[in-house]
Amino acid sequence: MSRTRGKTHRRLNPRFVALCLTVLLLAAGWAVWGAHRNLPGEGVKLPDYVQEALIPINDWSRPGDPLRKIKGVVIHYVGNPGTTAQANRNYFASLSDGREQTYASSHFVVGLEGEVVQCVPLSEIAYATKQRNVDTISIEVCHPDSTGEFSPGTYERVVELTAFLCREFRLDPETDVIRHYDVTGKICPKYYVEHPDAWDTFRSAVSAAVTSGPSGDQS
Protein backbone atom coordinates (compact mmCIF):
# COMPACT_ATOMS: atom_id res chain seq x y z
CA MET A 1 0.00 0.00 0.00
CA SER A 2 1.58 3.24 -1.09
CA ARG A 3 1.33 6.46 0.81
CA THR A 4 1.47 9.92 -0.69
CA ARG A 5 3.04 12.58 1.48
CA GLY A 6 1.31 15.92 1.34
CA LYS A 7 3.39 19.08 1.10
CA THR A 8 3.78 21.06 4.28
CA HIS A 9 3.18 24.83 3.89
CA ARG A 10 4.96 27.07 6.32
CA ARG A 11 3.32 30.30 7.31
CA LEU A 12 5.63 33.28 7.30
CA ASN A 13 6.02 34.98 10.61
CA PRO A 14 4.40 38.45 10.28
CA ARG A 15 7.08 39.93 12.51
CA PHE A 16 9.78 38.55 10.26
CA VAL A 17 8.07 40.00 7.18
CA ALA A 18 7.73 43.39 8.87
CA LEU A 19 11.40 43.30 9.87
CA CYS A 20 12.47 42.52 6.29
CA LEU A 21 10.38 45.38 4.92
CA THR A 22 11.85 47.76 7.50
CA VAL A 23 15.39 46.75 6.56
CA LEU A 24 14.64 47.27 2.85
CA LEU A 25 13.14 50.71 3.48
CA LEU A 26 16.10 51.73 5.63
CA ALA A 27 18.53 50.53 2.97
CA ALA A 28 16.71 52.53 0.30
CA GLY A 29 16.72 55.58 2.54
CA TRP A 30 20.44 55.26 3.22
CA ALA A 31 21.10 54.89 -0.51
CA VAL A 32 19.25 58.13 -1.27
CA TRP A 33 20.93 59.93 1.63
CA GLY A 34 24.34 58.69 0.58
CA ALA A 35 23.81 59.77 -3.03
CA HIS A 36 23.13 63.33 -1.88
CA ARG A 37 25.96 63.69 0.63
CA ASN A 38 28.65 66.30 0.06
CA LEU A 39 27.01 67.75 -3.04
CA PRO A 40 27.84 71.38 -3.82
CA GLY A 41 24.20 72.47 -3.62
CA GLU A 42 23.39 70.58 -0.43
CA GLY A 43 22.42 72.70 2.56
CA VAL A 44 22.67 76.06 0.76
CA LYS A 45 20.66 78.75 2.56
CA LEU A 46 18.66 80.56 -0.11
CA PRO A 47 17.69 84.23 0.10
CA ASP A 48 14.46 85.09 1.91
CA TYR A 49 12.75 86.08 -1.34
CA VAL A 50 12.84 82.48 -2.61
CA GLN A 51 9.64 80.53 -1.99
CA GLU A 52 10.12 76.77 -1.87
CA ALA A 53 7.48 74.83 -3.82
CA LEU A 54 9.32 71.66 -4.78
CA ILE A 55 7.92 69.39 -7.47
CA PRO A 56 7.30 65.83 -6.22
CA ILE A 57 9.93 63.38 -7.44
CA ASN A 58 8.86 61.80 -10.73
CA ASP A 59 10.36 60.54 -14.00
CA TRP A 60 9.39 63.56 -16.11
CA SER A 61 10.25 66.73 -14.21
CA ARG A 62 12.19 65.89 -11.05
CA PRO A 63 14.10 62.62 -11.33
CA GLY A 64 15.88 63.09 -8.01
CA ASP A 65 19.30 62.50 -9.57
CA PRO A 66 22.15 64.19 -7.66
CA LEU A 67 23.74 67.34 -9.10
CA ARG A 68 27.36 66.42 -8.37
CA LYS A 69 28.98 69.56 -9.76
CA ILE A 70 27.84 73.10 -10.46
CA LYS A 71 29.75 74.84 -13.24
CA GLY A 72 27.24 77.36 -14.49
CA VAL A 73 23.88 79.11 -14.34
CA VAL A 74 21.57 78.89 -17.37
CA ILE A 75 18.96 81.56 -18.08
CA HIS A 76 15.72 80.58 -19.87
CA TYR A 77 12.43 82.26 -20.67
CA VAL A 78 9.11 80.49 -20.19
CA GLY A 79 7.86 81.25 -23.72
CA ASN A 80 4.32 81.74 -22.44
CA PRO A 81 3.71 85.50 -22.09
CA GLY A 82 1.89 86.77 -19.02
CA THR A 83 2.02 83.54 -17.02
CA THR A 84 3.10 83.57 -13.38
CA ALA A 85 5.94 81.81 -11.64
CA GLN A 86 3.51 79.57 -9.77
CA ALA A 87 1.65 78.66 -12.96
CA ASN A 88 4.90 77.55 -14.60
CA ARG A 89 5.92 75.61 -11.52
CA ASN A 90 2.52 73.87 -11.61
CA TYR A 91 3.03 73.04 -15.28
CA PHE A 92 6.30 71.28 -14.46
CA ALA A 93 4.53 69.36 -11.70
CA SER A 94 1.70 68.37 -14.06
CA LEU A 95 4.15 66.57 -16.34
CA SER A 96 4.59 63.87 -13.70
CA ASP A 97 1.72 61.79 -15.06
CA GLY A 98 3.64 61.26 -18.32
CA ARG A 99 0.68 62.02 -20.60
CA GLU A 100 2.56 64.78 -22.43
CA GLN A 101 5.69 62.62 -22.79
CA THR A 102 7.67 65.78 -22.00
CA TYR A 103 10.73 66.16 -19.80
CA ALA A 104 10.95 69.70 -18.41
CA SER A 105 11.69 71.60 -15.21
CA SER A 106 13.93 74.22 -13.71
CA HIS A 107 15.49 74.92 -10.34
CA PHE A 108 13.86 78.35 -10.11
CA VAL A 109 11.14 80.35 -11.83
CA VAL A 110 11.23 84.15 -11.52
CA GLY A 111 7.82 85.78 -11.87
CA LEU A 112 6.39 88.93 -13.39
CA GLU A 113 6.76 90.89 -10.16
CA GLY A 114 10.12 89.48 -9.15
CA GLU A 115 8.79 86.63 -7.04
CA VAL A 116 10.95 83.50 -7.08
CA VAL A 117 9.68 79.93 -6.78
CA GLN A 118 12.09 77.04 -6.24
CA CYS A 119 10.95 73.88 -8.06
CA VAL A 120 13.96 71.55 -7.70
CA PRO A 121 16.59 71.43 -4.91
CA LEU A 122 20.10 72.64 -5.73
CA SER A 123 21.35 69.15 -4.89
CA GLU A 124 19.40 67.62 -7.81
CA ILE A 125 19.43 68.03 -11.57
CA ALA A 126 16.56 69.72 -13.43
CA TYR A 127 15.43 68.85 -16.95
CA ALA A 128 16.16 72.16 -18.64
CA THR A 129 19.36 72.28 -20.70
CA LYS A 130 19.99 68.89 -22.31
CA GLN A 131 23.64 67.87 -21.84
CA ARG A 132 24.27 70.66 -19.33
CA ASN A 133 21.62 69.41 -16.91
CA VAL A 134 24.37 67.52 -15.11
CA ASP A 135 26.43 70.56 -14.10
CA THR A 136 24.25 73.68 -14.17
CA ILE A 137 21.49 75.46 -12.26
CA SER A 138 18.57 76.65 -14.38
CA ILE A 139 16.45 79.77 -13.97
CA GLU A 140 13.22 80.09 -15.95
CA VAL A 141 12.02 83.67 -16.31
CA CYS A 142 8.47 84.94 -16.87
CA HIS A 143 7.88 87.81 -19.29
CA PRO A 144 4.90 90.06 -20.02
CA ASP A 145 4.75 89.82 -23.82
CA SER A 146 5.90 87.90 -26.87
CA THR A 147 9.20 89.79 -27.20
CA GLY A 148 10.50 87.80 -24.24
CA GLU A 149 12.03 90.90 -22.64
CA PHE A 150 12.01 90.75 -18.85
CA SER A 151 10.08 93.47 -16.99
CA PRO A 152 12.23 95.80 -14.83
CA GLY A 153 11.28 94.13 -11.55
CA THR A 154 11.83 90.66 -12.97
CA TYR A 155 15.14 91.70 -14.52
CA GLU A 156 16.46 93.04 -11.22
CA ARG A 157 15.50 89.85 -9.40
CA VAL A 158 17.10 87.60 -12.01
CA VAL A 159 20.31 89.64 -11.70
CA GLU A 160 20.13 89.34 -7.91
CA LEU A 161 19.47 85.59 -7.89
CA THR A 162 22.12 84.88 -10.52
CA ALA A 163 24.67 86.93 -8.59
CA PHE A 164 23.82 85.03 -5.41
CA LEU A 165 24.42 81.70 -7.18
CA CYS A 166 27.69 82.96 -8.67
CA ARG A 167 28.95 83.98 -5.23
CA GLU A 168 27.79 80.75 -3.62
CA PHE A 169 29.41 78.47 -6.20
CA ARG A 170 32.38 80.67 -7.18
CA LEU A 171 31.22 81.20 -10.76
CA ASP A 172 32.37 83.89 -13.19
CA PRO A 173 29.37 85.72 -14.71
CA GLU A 174 31.30 86.45 -17.89
CA THR A 175 31.91 82.78 -18.68
CA ASP A 176 29.67 80.69 -16.41
CA VAL A 177 26.33 82.49 -16.85
CA ILE A 178 24.90 81.33 -20.16
CA ARG A 179 21.70 81.20 -22.19
CA HIS A 180 19.85 78.03 -23.12
CA TYR A 181 20.73 79.08 -26.66
CA ASP A 182 24.45 78.76 -25.92
CA VAL A 183 24.02 75.04 -25.21
CA THR A 184 21.41 73.81 -27.70
CA GLY A 185 20.85 76.63 -30.18
CA LYS A 186 17.24 77.03 -29.04
CA ILE A 187 16.04 80.67 -29.22
CA CYS A 188 15.86 80.96 -25.44
CA PRO A 189 15.73 83.40 -23.72
CA LYS A 190 14.28 84.93 -26.89
CA TYR A 191 14.90 88.64 -26.32
CA TYR A 192 18.44 88.06 -25.09
CA VAL A 193 19.29 85.85 -28.07
CA GLU A 194 17.90 88.36 -30.55
CA HIS A 195 19.60 91.27 -28.72
CA PRO A 196 23.15 90.14 -27.83
CA ASP A 197 23.97 93.60 -26.50
CA ALA A 198 21.16 93.22 -23.93
CA TRP A 199 22.65 89.88 -22.91
CA ASP A 200 26.07 91.48 -22.45
CA THR A 201 24.46 94.19 -20.33
CA PHE A 202 22.73 91.53 -18.20
CA ARG A 203 25.98 89.70 -17.51
CA SER A 204 27.71 92.97 -16.67
CA ALA A 205 24.92 93.71 -14.18
CA VAL A 206 25.42 90.28 -12.61
CA SER A 207 29.17 90.90 -12.36
CA ALA A 208 28.55 94.21 -10.62
CA ALA A 209 26.11 92.57 -8.21
CA VAL A 210 28.61 89.81 -7.42
CA THR A 211 31.25 92.42 -6.60
CA SER A 212 28.98 94.61 -4.48
CA GLY A 213 27.55 91.70 -2.51
CA PRO A 214 24.02 91.19 -1.16
CA SER A 215 21.90 94.36 -0.87
CA GLY A 216 24.73 96.55 -2.09
CA ASP A 217 27.07 95.64 0.77
CA GLN A 218 30.56 96.78 -0.25
CA SER A 219 32.40 94.80 2.43
GROMACS .gro file of C-alpha atoms in nm:
model
  219
    1MET     CA    1   0.000   0.000   0.000
    2SER     CA    2   0.158   0.324  -0.109
    3ARG     CA    3   0.133   0.646   0.081
    4THR     CA    4   0.147   0.992  -0.069
    5ARG     CA    5   0.304   1.258   0.148
    6GLY     CA    6   0.131   1.592   0.134
    7LYS     CA    7   0.339   1.908   0.110
    8THR     CA    8   0.378   2.106   0.428
    9HIS     CA    9   0.318   2.483   0.389
   10ARG     CA   10   0.496   2.707   0.632
   11ARG     CA   11   0.332   3.030   0.731
   12LEU     CA   12   0.563   3.328   0.730
   13ASN     CA   13   0.602   3.498   1.061
   14PRO     CA   14   0.440   3.845   1.028
   15ARG     CA   15   0.708   3.993   1.251
   16PHE     CA   16   0.978   3.855   1.026
   17VAL     CA   17   0.807   4.000   0.718
   18ALA     CA   18   0.773   4.339   0.887
   19LEU     CA   19   1.140   4.330   0.987
   20CYS     CA   20   1.247   4.252   0.629
   21LEU     CA   21   1.038   4.538   0.492
   22THR     CA   22   1.185   4.776   0.750
   23VAL     CA   23   1.539   4.675   0.656
   24LEU     CA   24   1.464   4.727   0.285
   25LEU     CA   25   1.314   5.071   0.348
   26LEU     CA   26   1.610   5.173   0.563
   27ALA     CA   27   1.853   5.053   0.297
   28ALA     CA   28   1.671   5.253   0.030
   29GLY     CA   29   1.672   5.558   0.254
   30TRP     CA   30   2.044   5.526   0.322
   31ALA     CA   31   2.110   5.489  -0.051
   32VAL     CA   32   1.925   5.813  -0.127
   33TRP     CA   33   2.093   5.993   0.163
   34GLY     CA   34   2.434   5.869   0.058
   35ALA     CA   35   2.381   5.977  -0.303
   36HIS     CA   36   2.313   6.333  -0.188
   37ARG     CA   37   2.596   6.369   0.063
   38ASN     CA   38   2.865   6.630   0.006
   39LEU     CA   39   2.701   6.775  -0.304
   40PRO     CA   40   2.784   7.138  -0.382
   41GLY     CA   41   2.420   7.247  -0.362
   42GLU     CA   42   2.339   7.058  -0.043
   43GLY     CA   43   2.242   7.270   0.256
   44VAL     CA   44   2.267   7.606   0.076
   45LYS     CA   45   2.066   7.875   0.256
   46LEU     CA   46   1.866   8.056  -0.011
   47PRO     CA   47   1.769   8.423   0.010
   48ASP     CA   48   1.446   8.509   0.191
   49TYR     CA   49   1.275   8.608  -0.134
   50VAL     CA   50   1.284   8.248  -0.261
   51GLN     CA   51   0.964   8.053  -0.199
   52GLU     CA   52   1.012   7.677  -0.187
   53ALA     CA   53   0.748   7.483  -0.382
   54LEU     CA   54   0.932   7.166  -0.478
   55ILE     CA   55   0.792   6.939  -0.747
   56PRO     CA   56   0.730   6.583  -0.622
   57ILE     CA   57   0.993   6.338  -0.744
   58ASN     CA   58   0.886   6.180  -1.073
   59ASP     CA   59   1.036   6.054  -1.400
   60TRP     CA   60   0.939   6.356  -1.611
   61SER     CA   61   1.025   6.673  -1.421
   62ARG     CA   62   1.219   6.589  -1.105
   63PRO     CA   63   1.410   6.262  -1.133
   64GLY     CA   64   1.588   6.309  -0.801
   65ASP     CA   65   1.930   6.250  -0.957
   66PRO     CA   66   2.215   6.419  -0.766
   67LEU     CA   67   2.374   6.734  -0.910
   68ARG     CA   68   2.736   6.642  -0.837
   69LYS     CA   69   2.898   6.956  -0.976
   70ILE     CA   70   2.784   7.310  -1.046
   71LYS     CA   71   2.975   7.484  -1.324
   72GLY     CA   72   2.724   7.736  -1.449
   73VAL     CA   73   2.388   7.911  -1.434
   74VAL     CA   74   2.157   7.889  -1.737
   75ILE     CA   75   1.896   8.156  -1.808
   76HIS     CA   76   1.572   8.058  -1.987
   77TYR     CA   77   1.243   8.226  -2.067
   78VAL     CA   78   0.911   8.049  -2.019
   79GLY     CA   79   0.786   8.125  -2.372
   80ASN     CA   80   0.432   8.174  -2.244
   81PRO     CA   81   0.371   8.550  -2.209
   82GLY     CA   82   0.189   8.677  -1.902
   83THR     CA   83   0.202   8.354  -1.702
   84THR     CA   84   0.310   8.357  -1.338
   85ALA     CA   85   0.594   8.181  -1.164
   86GLN     CA   86   0.351   7.957  -0.977
   87ALA     CA   87   0.165   7.866  -1.296
   88ASN     CA   88   0.490   7.755  -1.460
   89ARG     CA   89   0.592   7.561  -1.152
   90ASN     CA   90   0.252   7.387  -1.161
   91TYR     CA   91   0.303   7.304  -1.528
   92PHE     CA   92   0.630   7.128  -1.446
   93ALA     CA   93   0.453   6.936  -1.170
   94SER     CA   94   0.170   6.837  -1.406
   95LEU     CA   95   0.415   6.657  -1.634
   96SER     CA   96   0.459   6.387  -1.370
   97ASP     CA   97   0.172   6.179  -1.506
   98GLY     CA   98   0.364   6.126  -1.832
   99ARG     CA   99   0.068   6.202  -2.060
  100GLU     CA  100   0.256   6.478  -2.243
  101GLN     CA  101   0.569   6.262  -2.279
  102THR     CA  102   0.767   6.578  -2.200
  103TYR     CA  103   1.073   6.616  -1.980
  104ALA     CA  104   1.095   6.970  -1.841
  105SER     CA  105   1.169   7.160  -1.521
  106SER     CA  106   1.393   7.422  -1.371
  107HIS     CA  107   1.549   7.492  -1.034
  108PHE     CA  108   1.386   7.835  -1.011
  109VAL     CA  109   1.114   8.035  -1.183
  110VAL     CA  110   1.123   8.415  -1.152
  111GLY     CA  111   0.782   8.578  -1.187
  112LEU     CA  112   0.639   8.893  -1.339
  113GLU     CA  113   0.676   9.089  -1.016
  114GLY     CA  114   1.012   8.948  -0.915
  115GLU     CA  115   0.879   8.663  -0.704
  116VAL     CA  116   1.095   8.350  -0.708
  117VAL     CA  117   0.968   7.993  -0.678
  118GLN     CA  118   1.209   7.704  -0.624
  119CYS     CA  119   1.095   7.388  -0.806
  120VAL     CA  120   1.396   7.155  -0.770
  121PRO     CA  121   1.659   7.143  -0.491
  122LEU     CA  122   2.010   7.264  -0.573
  123SER     CA  123   2.135   6.915  -0.489
  124GLU     CA  124   1.940   6.762  -0.781
  125ILE     CA  125   1.943   6.803  -1.157
  126ALA     CA  126   1.656   6.972  -1.343
  127TYR     CA  127   1.543   6.885  -1.695
  128ALA     CA  128   1.616   7.216  -1.864
  129THR     CA  129   1.936   7.228  -2.070
  130LYS     CA  130   1.999   6.889  -2.231
  131GLN     CA  131   2.364   6.787  -2.184
  132ARG     CA  132   2.427   7.066  -1.933
  133ASN     CA  133   2.162   6.941  -1.691
  134VAL     CA  134   2.437   6.752  -1.511
  135ASP     CA  135   2.643   7.056  -1.410
  136THR     CA  136   2.425   7.368  -1.417
  137ILE     CA  137   2.149   7.546  -1.226
  138SER     CA  138   1.857   7.665  -1.438
  139ILE     CA  139   1.645   7.977  -1.397
  140GLU     CA  140   1.322   8.009  -1.595
  141VAL     CA  141   1.202   8.367  -1.631
  142CYS     CA  142   0.847   8.494  -1.687
  143HIS     CA  143   0.788   8.781  -1.929
  144PRO     CA  144   0.490   9.006  -2.002
  145ASP     CA  145   0.475   8.982  -2.382
  146SER     CA  146   0.590   8.790  -2.687
  147THR     CA  147   0.920   8.979  -2.720
  148GLY     CA  148   1.050   8.780  -2.424
  149GLU     CA  149   1.203   9.090  -2.264
  150PHE     CA  150   1.201   9.075  -1.885
  151SER     CA  151   1.008   9.347  -1.699
  152PRO     CA  152   1.223   9.580  -1.483
  153GLY     CA  153   1.128   9.413  -1.155
  154THR     CA  154   1.183   9.066  -1.297
  155TYR     CA  155   1.514   9.170  -1.452
  156GLU     CA  156   1.646   9.304  -1.122
  157ARG     CA  157   1.550   8.985  -0.940
  158VAL     CA  158   1.710   8.760  -1.201
  159VAL     CA  159   2.031   8.964  -1.170
  160GLU     CA  160   2.013   8.934  -0.791
  161LEU     CA  161   1.947   8.559  -0.789
  162THR     CA  162   2.212   8.488  -1.052
  163ALA     CA  163   2.467   8.693  -0.859
  164PHE     CA  164   2.382   8.503  -0.541
  165LEU     CA  165   2.442   8.170  -0.718
  166CYS     CA  166   2.769   8.296  -0.867
  167ARG     CA  167   2.895   8.398  -0.523
  168GLU     CA  168   2.779   8.075  -0.362
  169PHE     CA  169   2.941   7.847  -0.620
  170ARG     CA  170   3.238   8.067  -0.718
  171LEU     CA  171   3.122   8.120  -1.076
  172ASP     CA  172   3.237   8.389  -1.319
  173PRO     CA  173   2.937   8.572  -1.471
  174GLU     CA  174   3.130   8.645  -1.789
  175THR     CA  175   3.191   8.278  -1.868
  176ASP     CA  176   2.967   8.069  -1.641
  177VAL     CA  177   2.633   8.249  -1.685
  178ILE     CA  178   2.490   8.133  -2.016
  179ARG     CA  179   2.170   8.120  -2.219
  180HIS     CA  180   1.985   7.803  -2.312
  181TYR     CA  181   2.073   7.908  -2.666
  182ASP     CA  182   2.445   7.876  -2.592
  183VAL     CA  183   2.402   7.504  -2.521
  184THR     CA  184   2.141   7.381  -2.770
  185GLY     CA  185   2.085   7.663  -3.018
  186LYS     CA  186   1.724   7.703  -2.904
  187ILE     CA  187   1.604   8.067  -2.922
  188CYS     CA  188   1.586   8.096  -2.544
  189PRO     CA  189   1.573   8.340  -2.372
  190LYS     CA  190   1.428   8.493  -2.689
  191TYR     CA  191   1.490   8.864  -2.632
  192TYR     CA  192   1.844   8.806  -2.509
  193VAL     CA  193   1.929   8.585  -2.807
  194GLU     CA  194   1.790   8.836  -3.055
  195HIS     CA  195   1.960   9.127  -2.872
  196PRO     CA  196   2.315   9.014  -2.783
  197ASP     CA  197   2.397   9.360  -2.650
  198ALA     CA  198   2.116   9.322  -2.393
  199TRP     CA  199   2.265   8.988  -2.291
  200ASP     CA  200   2.607   9.148  -2.245
  201THR     CA  201   2.446   9.419  -2.033
  202PHE     CA  202   2.273   9.153  -1.820
  203ARG     CA  203   2.598   8.970  -1.751
  204SER     CA  204   2.771   9.297  -1.667
  205ALA     CA  205   2.492   9.371  -1.418
  206VAL     CA  206   2.542   9.028  -1.261
  207SER     CA  207   2.917   9.090  -1.236
  208ALA     CA  208   2.855   9.421  -1.062
  209ALA     CA  209   2.611   9.257  -0.821
  210VAL     CA  210   2.861   8.981  -0.742
  211THR     CA  211   3.125   9.242  -0.660
  212SER     CA  212   2.898   9.461  -0.448
  213GLY     CA  213   2.755   9.170  -0.251
  214PRO     CA  214   2.402   9.119  -0.116
  215SER     CA  215   2.190   9.436  -0.087
  216GLY     CA  216   2.473   9.655  -0.209
  217ASP     CA  217   2.707   9.564   0.077
  218GLN     CA  218   3.056   9.678  -0.025
  219SER     CA  219   3.240   9.480   0.243
   0.00000   0.00000   0.00000
